[in-house]
């Protein structure tokens, strides 16, 4: 029987609640399937680790993760620690250390969820946002000088390389090609950012010639926000820079009903290193420890994890269970207008997985 080595990193806040829920769902899935099993190792890195050790993860952290098959991550963020420390010290250290350059965020309106776009049906909002995840506006290039003086200055440089842009655009075109509509929108801001974003546009045109069956077009990032609201059915696969996709994907999740349901995968397409899967909702310290967190975003991230490992039948079983749960209003958590607790939603998904044993889609 195939065994997958899964690292779990709950991180901070509600990550400590939803990641164990995700592990519980994976265990229920494997208990009701003879195809594979998962071997978990938990890493207690994050804000608490920082308070004890002065760092968000140990210096050899990447080596401890390197031979895992996948990583399930919760969230990074602590109200008592500056955000740039929590982000760069843990999540981005893993993403950049393992060159997880493709951040993939599917978005659609799940059954039973009332999205804010009243004229938008489930078939009108079915997107995948591809985010460049290794450079761009979050490259970390920059600095501060003369701190505390009137002449203090700070810079953050958006660094784009031809190699980095080519590989993410080629990944996005290939993903669009695999979807039924074969439609790609390339987000840009080359009207104002006349160097790096112009190169981005030029490379998009170059890569498009490799995919003649994909229909594609450009959209300025500000115009894209309006298009996502007013004409969601005109979008399918979307690719954008690190910053632009970060913003657009949160808007996408909100339009689909809640940030609590949204998943993401930080992917190394070449599979040199483990890829990392996580909900996008953040640490949400205001509801931490109350059992109120929505675990659906984590469960959907587990679906992506399974797909990445090639376990598509198991992924379909889990996605089917998720959709049955979201279709049940009494199982909606507070972010969806309901009163269900994290444990109730988790138990419901596990029960459906056990009930579906032996009746998996072929």
Coordinates of C-alpha atoms in Angstrom, one line a residue:
X1 CA 0.0 0.0 0.0
X2 CA 1.3 3.5 -0.9
X3 CA 2.2 5.6 2.1
X4 CA 2.5 9.4 1.8
X5 CA 4.5 11.4 4.3
X6 CA 2.5 14.5 5.2
X7 CA 4.0 17.4 7.3
X8 CA 1.4 19.4 9.3
X9 CA 2.2 22.9 10.3
X10 CA -0.8 24.5 12.1
X11 CA 1.1 27.8 12.7
X12 CA -0.9 30.4 14.5
X13 CA -4.4 31.2 15.5
X14 CA -7.2 29.1 14.1
X15 CA -4.6 27.2 12.1
X16 CA -4.2 25.1 15.3
X17 CA -7.9 24.1 14.9
X18 CA -8.3 23.7 11.2
X19 CA -5.1 21.7 10.4
X20 CA -6.0 19.0 13.0
X21 CA -9.4 18.9 11.4
X22 CA -7.8 18.5 8.0
X23 CA -5.7 15.6 9.3
X24 CA -8.8 14.0 10.8
X25 CA -10.6 14.2 7.5
X26 CA -7.6 12.6 5.7
X27 CA -7.5 9.8 8.3
X28 CA -11.2 9.2 7.8
X29 CA -10.6 9.1 4.0
X30 CA -7.8 6.6 4.2
X31 CA -9.6 4.5 6.8
X32 CA -12.4 4.1 4.3
X33 CA -10.1 3.4 1.3
X34 CA -7.6 0.7 0.7
X35 CA -5.6 2.6 -1.9
X36 CA -3.1 4.5 0.3
X37 CA -2.3 5.7 3.8
X38 CA -0.8 8.9 5.3
X39 CA 1.9 9.2 7.8
X40 CA 1.8 12.5 9.6
X41 CA 4.5 14.5 11.4
X42 CA 3.5 17.7 13.1
X43 CA 5.7 20.7 13.4
X44 CA 4.8 23.3 16.1
X45 CA 6.4 26.3 14.4
X46 CA 4.9 29.8 14.5
X47 CA 4.4 32.5 17.0
X48 CA 4.7 30.3 20.1
X49 CA 7.9 28.9 18.7
X50 CA 9.2 32.4 18.1
X51 CA 8.5 33.4 21.7
X52 CA 10.5 30.4 22.9
X53 CA 13.3 30.4 20.4
X54 CA 13.5 33.8 18.7
X55 CA 12.7 32.4 15.3
X56 CA 9.5 31.3 13.5
X57 CA 11.0 27.9 12.5
X58 CA 14.4 26.3 13.2
X59 CA 17.4 26.9 11.0
X60 CA 17.2 23.3 9.7
X61 CA 13.4 23.5 9.2
X62 CA 13.6 23.1 5.4
X63 CA 15.7 20.0 5.8
X64 CA 13.1 18.5 8.1
X65 CA 10.5 19.0 5.5
X66 CA 12.5 18.3 2.4
X67 CA 11.6 14.6 2.1
X68 CA 7.9 14.9 2.8
X69 CA 5.4 14.3 0.0
X70 CA 3.3 17.3 0.9
X71 CA 2.8 19.9 3.6
X72 CA -0.6 21.0 5.1
X73 CA -0.2 24.5 6.5
X74 CA -2.6 26.5 8.7
X75 CA -1.7 30.2 9.0
X76 CA 1.0 32.6 10.0
X77 CA 0.2 35.7 12.0
X78 CA 0.3 36.7 15.7
X79 CA -0.9 40.0 17.2
X80 CA 2.2 40.3 19.4
X81 CA 4.7 39.7 16.5
X82 CA 5.2 42.1 13.5
X83 CA 3.6 40.6 10.4
X84 CA 6.8 40.8 8.3
X85 CA 8.5 38.5 10.9
X86 CA 5.7 35.9 11.0
X87 CA 5.3 35.9 7.2
X88 CA 8.9 35.9 6.1
X89 CA 10.0 33.7 9.0
X90 CA 7.7 30.8 8.2
X91 CA 5.4 30.7 5.2
X92 CA 7.5 32.6 2.8
X93 CA 10.6 30.8 4.0
X94 CA 9.0 27.5 3.0
X95 CA 7.6 28.8 -0.3
X96 CA 10.8 30.4 -1.4
X97 CA 13.1 27.7 0.1
X98 CA 11.2 25.0 -1.9
X99 CA 10.7 27.2 -5.0
X100 CA 6.9 26.8 -4.8
X101 CA 6.6 29.3 -7.6
X102 CA 3.0 28.6 -8.6
X103 CA 0.3 29.6 -6.2
X104 CA -3.0 28.1 -7.3
X105 CA -6.4 29.2 -6.0
X106 CA -9.6 27.7 -7.3
X107 CA -12.8 29.7 -6.6
X108 CA -16.4 28.7 -7.2
X109 CA -19.7 29.0 -5.4
X110 CA -20.2 25.7 -3.5
X111 CA -23.7 24.2 -3.1
X112 CA -25.8 25.9 -0.5
X113 CA -23.6 29.0 -0.1
X114 CA -25.2 32.4 -0.7
X115 CA -22.6 34.5 -2.5
X116 CA -23.0 38.3 -2.5
X117 CA -23.4 38.5 -6.3
X118 CA -27.1 38.0 -6.5
X119 CA -27.2 37.8 -10.3
X120 CA -24.4 35.2 -10.4
X121 CA -25.1 31.5 -10.6
X122 CA -22.6 28.7 -9.6
X123 CA -21.7 28.2 -13.3
X124 CA -20.9 32.0 -13.7
X125 CA -18.2 32.0 -11.1
X126 CA -15.8 29.1 -11.6
X127 CA -12.2 30.4 -11.6
X128 CA -8.7 29.4 -11.0
X129 CA -6.3 32.2 -10.1
X130 CA -2.6 31.5 -10.7
X131 CA -0.3 33.6 -8.6
X132 CA 3.4 34.1 -9.2
X133 CA 4.8 33.0 -5.9
X134 CA 8.5 33.5 -5.9
X135 CA 9.4 37.1 -7.0
X136 CA 7.6 40.2 -8.2
X137 CA 6.5 42.6 -5.5
X138 CA 7.2 40.2 -2.7
X139 CA 10.8 39.4 -3.8
X140 CA 12.2 40.9 -0.5
X141 CA 14.5 43.2 -2.4
X142 CA 14.8 46.7 -0.8
X143 CA 15.8 48.3 2.4
X144 CA 15.6 51.3 4.8
X145 CA 18.2 54.0 5.5
X146 CA 18.4 56.9 8.0
X147 CA 15.8 55.3 10.2
X148 CA 14.2 57.8 12.6
X149 CA 15.5 60.8 10.8
X150 CA 13.6 63.3 8.6
X151 CA 15.5 61.9 5.6
X152 CA 14.5 58.3 6.3
X153 CA 13.8 56.4 3.1
X154 CA 12.5 52.9 2.3
X155 CA 12.3 50.8 -0.8
X156 CA 10.6 47.6 -1.9
X157 CA 11.6 46.6 -5.4
X158 CA 9.4 44.5 -7.6
X159 CA 11.9 42.1 -9.2
X160 CA 10.8 40.1 -12.2
X161 CA 13.1 37.8 -14.1
X162 CA 12.5 36.4 -17.6
X163 CA 12.9 32.9 -16.3
X164 CA 10.4 33.5 -13.5
X165 CA 7.8 35.1 -15.7
X166 CA 8.1 32.5 -18.4
X167 CA 7.6 29.6 -16.1
X168 CA 4.5 31.0 -14.3
X169 CA 2.9 32.1 -17.6
X170 CA 3.6 28.7 -19.2
X171 CA 2.1 27.0 -16.1
X172 CA -1.0 29.2 -16.4
X173 CA -1.4 28.6 -20.1
X174 CA -1.1 24.9 -19.6
X175 CA -3.6 25.0 -16.7
X176 CA -6.1 26.9 -18.9
X177 CA -5.5 24.4 -21.7
X178 CA -6.6 21.6 -19.3
X179 CA -9.9 23.3 -18.4
X180 CA -13.0 23.0 -20.6
X181 CA -13.2 26.7 -21.6
X182 CA -9.5 27.0 -22.5
X183 CA -9.7 30.7 -21.5
X184 CA -6.9 32.7 -19.8
X185 CA -6.8 36.3 -18.6
X186 CA -3.4 37.8 -18.0
X187 CA -3.5 40.5 -15.4
X188 CA -1.2 43.5 -16.0
X189 CA -0.5 47.1 -15.0
X190 CA 1.8 48.0 -17.9
X191 CA 0.1 51.3 -18.5
X192 CA 1.7 52.6 -15.3
X193 CA 4.5 50.2 -14.5
X194 CA 6.5 50.6 -17.7
X195 CA 9.4 48.3 -17.3
X196 CA 8.7 45.0 -15.5
X197 CA 5.0 44.8 -16.4
X198 CA 5.8 45.6 -20.1
X199 CA 8.2 42.7 -20.0
X200 CA 5.4 40.6 -18.4
X201 CA 3.1 41.5 -21.4
X202 CA 5.8 40.7 -24.0
X203 CA 6.5 37.3 -22.5
X204 CA 2.7 36.5 -22.3
X205 CA 2.5 37.1 -26.0
X206 CA 5.6 35.0 -26.6
X207 CA 4.2 32.1 -24.5
X208 CA 0.8 32.3 -26.1
X209 CA 2.2 31.1 -29.4
X210 CA 2.9 27.7 -27.7
X211 CA -0.8 27.3 -26.9
X212 CA -2.8 28.1 -30.1
X213 CA -5.9 26.4 -28.6
X214 CA -6.1 28.7 -25.6
X215 CA -8.0 32.0 -25.9
X216 CA -6.4 34.7 -23.9
X217 CA -6.4 38.4 -23.3
X218 CA -4.9 41.0 -21.0
X219 CA -6.7 43.0 -18.3
X220 CA -5.5 45.9 -16.2
X221 CA -5.6 44.8 -12.5
X222 CA -7.9 47.7 -11.5
X223 CA -10.3 46.9 -14.3
X224 CA -10.1 43.2 -13.4
X225 CA -11.7 43.9 -10.0
X226 CA -14.7 45.5 -11.6
X227 CA -14.9 42.6 -14.2
X228 CA -14.9 40.0 -11.4
X229 CA -18.0 41.7 -9.9
X230 CA -19.9 42.8 -13.0
X231 CA -19.0 40.0 -15.5
X232 CA -17.8 37.0 -13.6
X233 CA -18.8 34.6 -16.4
X234 CA -16.2 36.2 -18.7
X235 CA -13.3 34.8 -16.6
X236 CA -12.0 31.3 -16.1
X237 CA -8.2 30.9 -15.5
X238 CA -6.5 34.1 -14.3
X239 CA -2.7 34.7 -13.9
X240 CA -1.2 37.6 -12.1
X241 CA 1.9 38.8 -10.3
X242 CA 2.5 38.0 -6.6
X243 CA 0.8 41.2 -5.3
X244 CA -2.0 41.5 -7.8
X245 CA -3.0 37.9 -7.4
X246 CA -2.8 38.1 -3.6
X247 CA -5.4 40.9 -3.7
X248 CA -7.6 39.5 -6.5
X249 CA -7.8 36.0 -4.9
X250 CA -9.2 37.5 -1.6
X251 CA -11.8 39.3 -3.6
X252 CA -12.6 36.1 -5.4
X253 CA -13.0 34.2 -2.2
X254 CA -15.3 36.9 -0.8
X255 CA -17.4 36.8 -4.0
X256 CA -17.8 33.1 -3.6
X257 CA -19.2 33.5 -0.1
X258 CA -16.3 33.6 2.4
X259 CA -12.6 33.6 2.9
X260 CA -13.2 30.6 5.2
X261 CA -13.9 28.3 2.3
X262 CA -11.0 29.2 0.0
X263 CA -8.1 26.9 -0.6
X264 CA -4.7 27.4 -2.1
X265 CA -1.7 25.3 -3.2
X266 CA 1.9 26.5 -3.2
X267 CA 3.2 24.3 -6.0
X268 CA 6.6 23.2 -7.2
X269 CA 5.4 22.0 -10.7
X270 CA 8.7 20.2 -11.2
X271 CA 8.2 18.2 -8.0
X272 CA 11.8 18.7 -6.8
X273 CA 10.4 19.7 -3.3
X274 CA 7.2 19.1 -1.4
X275 CA 4.3 21.4 -2.3
X276 CA 2.3 23.1 0.5
X277 CA -1.4 23.4 0.8
X278 CA -3.3 25.9 3.0
X279 CA -6.6 27.8 3.5
X280 CA -6.2 31.5 2.7
X281 CA -8.2 32.9 5.7
X282 CA -5.3 33.8 8.0
X283 CA -4.9 33.3 11.7
X284 CA -8.1 35.0 12.9
X285 CA -7.1 35.5 16.5
X286 CA -10.5 37.0 17.3
X287 CA -12.1 33.6 17.1
X288 CA -9.2 31.5 18.1
X289 CA -10.0 28.7 20.6
X290 CA -13.8 29.2 20.3
X291 CA -14.4 26.3 17.9
X292 CA -15.9 28.8 15.3
X293 CA -13.4 28.5 12.5
X294 CA -14.7 27.2 9.2
X295 CA -12.6 24.2 8.2
X296 CA -13.9 24.0 4.6
X297 CA -11.0 26.0 3.2
X298 CA -8.6 23.5 4.8
X299 CA -10.6 20.5 3.5
X300 CA -10.6 21.9 0.0
X301 CA -6.9 22.4 0.4
X302 CA -6.6 18.7 1.2
X303 CA -8.5 18.0 -2.0
X304 CA -5.8 19.9 -3.9
X305 CA -3.1 18.1 -1.9
X306 CA -4.6 14.7 -3.0
X307 CA -4.9 15.8 -6.6
X308 CA -1.2 16.8 -6.5
X309 CA -0.3 13.4 -5.2
X310 CA -2.3 11.8 -8.0
X311 CA -5.0 10.4 -5.8
X312 CA -7.9 11.8 -7.9
X313 CA -10.5 9.3 -6.8
X314 CA -9.9 10.2 -3.1
X315 CA -10.0 13.9 -4.0
X316 CA -13.3 13.5 -5.7
X317 CA -14.8 11.6 -2.7
X318 CA -13.7 14.4 -0.4
X319 CA -14.9 17.2 -2.6
X320 CA -18.3 15.4 -2.9
X321 CA -18.5 15.2 0.9
X322 CA -17.6 18.9 1.2
X323 CA -20.3 19.9 -1.2
X324 CA -22.9 17.9 0.6
X325 CA -22.0 19.6 3.9
X326 CA -22.0 23.1 2.4
X327 CA -25.4 22.3 0.9
X328 CA -26.7 21.8 4.4
X329 CA -27.5 25.2 6.1
X330 CA -27.3 23.7 9.6
X331 CA -23.7 22.9 9.0
X332 CA -22.7 26.5 8.0
X333 CA -20.3 28.2 10.3
X334 CA -20.6 31.9 11.4
X335 CA -18.8 33.3 8.4
X336 CA -21.5 31.8 6.2
X337 CA -24.3 33.0 8.5
X338 CA -24.8 29.8 10.4
X339 CA -24.1 28.6 13.9
X340 CA -22.2 25.3 13.3
X341 CA -18.9 24.7 15.1
X342 CA -15.6 23.5 13.6
X343 CA -16.0 20.0 15.1
X344 CA -19.6 19.6 13.8
X345 CA -18.5 20.4 10.2
X346 CA -15.5 18.1 10.5
X347 CA -17.6 15.2 11.9
X348 CA -20.2 15.6 9.2
X349 CA -17.5 15.4 6.5
X350 CA -15.9 12.3 8.1
X351 CA -19.3 10.6 8.4
X352 CA -20.0 11.1 4.7
X353 CA -16.5 9.8 3.8
X354 CA -17.1 6.6 5.9
X355 CA -20.6 6.2 4.4
X356 CA -19.1 6.5 0.9
X357 CA -16.6 3.8 1.4
X358 CA -16.8 1.3 -1.5
X359 CA -18.9 3.7 -3.5
X360 CA -16.2 6.0 -4.8
X361 CA -16.5 7.5 -8.3
X362 CA -14.6 5.6 -10.9

